[in-house]
Amino acid sequence: MSDVLVIGGGVIGLSVAYELARSGAQVALVERGPLGGEASWAGAGIVPPAATRSDVPAWERLQAMSYALHEEWSRR
């Protein structure tokens, strides 16, 4: 039996499943087609990583953390 069910095998779903499994969770993932075969708006990069919303400190912190972790995560 799984602890977590991830719905969607795009880059975001696969990333979530991967990190959960690394943390010790038993993960099941369902996808209607081939893994990585489709892209969501966010996974396709339509949501920009560097928005011009400098008035949102939480967004800036998230953006900085994302940039710092990207190189390490992409090596996995």
XYZ file of C-alpha atoms in Angstrom:
76
model
C 0.000 0.000 0.000
C 1.208 3.505 -0.822
C 1.473 6.471 1.518
C 1.001 8.973 -1.311
C -0.675 8.947 -4.712
C 0.729 11.398 -7.262
C -1.549 12.093 -10.205
C 0.337 13.119 -13.320
C 3.656 11.964 -14.701
C 4.910 15.245 -16.086
C 7.987 17.013 -14.798
C 6.189 18.317 -11.718
C 4.492 15.035 -10.779
C 7.673 13.049 -11.348
C 9.676 15.529 -9.288
C 7.204 15.366 -6.420
C 7.141 11.558 -6.538
C 10.945 11.404 -6.628
C 11.424 13.685 -3.627
C 8.728 11.922 -1.607
C 10.311 8.533 -2.328
C 13.725 9.887 -1.328
C 12.232 10.974 1.993
C 11.000 7.430 2.648
C 7.384 7.577 1.494
C 5.845 4.727 -0.472
C 4.689 6.511 -3.625
C 2.319 5.449 -6.385
C 2.099 7.547 -9.541
C -0.633 7.397 -12.168
C -0.423 8.873 -15.650
C -2.768 8.343 -18.573
C 0.034 8.298 -21.145
C 3.795 7.922 -21.327
C 5.746 9.434 -18.439
C 6.897 12.909 -19.359
C 4.784 12.754 -22.508
C 2.739 15.877 -21.887
C 3.431 19.268 -20.385
C 1.303 21.440 -18.152
C 1.453 25.202 -18.393
C 3.691 25.364 -15.327
C 5.890 22.443 -16.377
C 6.287 23.836 -19.871
C 7.748 27.035 -18.507
C 4.731 29.199 -19.190
C 4.880 30.283 -15.546
C 8.041 32.412 -15.633
C 10.748 31.703 -13.052
C 11.543 35.394 -12.735
C 8.385 37.428 -12.461
C 8.628 41.185 -12.305
C 6.666 41.262 -9.051
C 9.326 42.845 -6.853
C 6.590 43.937 -4.449
C 6.090 40.328 -3.285
C 8.873 39.382 -0.825
C 7.643 35.773 -0.488
C 7.886 35.332 -4.268
C 11.425 36.716 -4.248
C 12.478 34.310 -1.474
C 10.961 31.357 -3.329
C 12.670 32.440 -6.543
C 16.072 32.720 -4.818
C 15.677 29.301 -3.175
C 14.664 27.780 -6.508
C 17.702 29.167 -8.304
C 20.012 27.951 -5.533
C 18.597 24.406 -5.653
C 18.225 24.051 -9.423
C 21.780 22.934 -10.206
C 21.795 20.290 -7.470
C 18.324 18.996 -8.391
C 19.107 18.800 -12.114
C 22.058 16.469 -11.433
C 19.701 13.867 -9.911
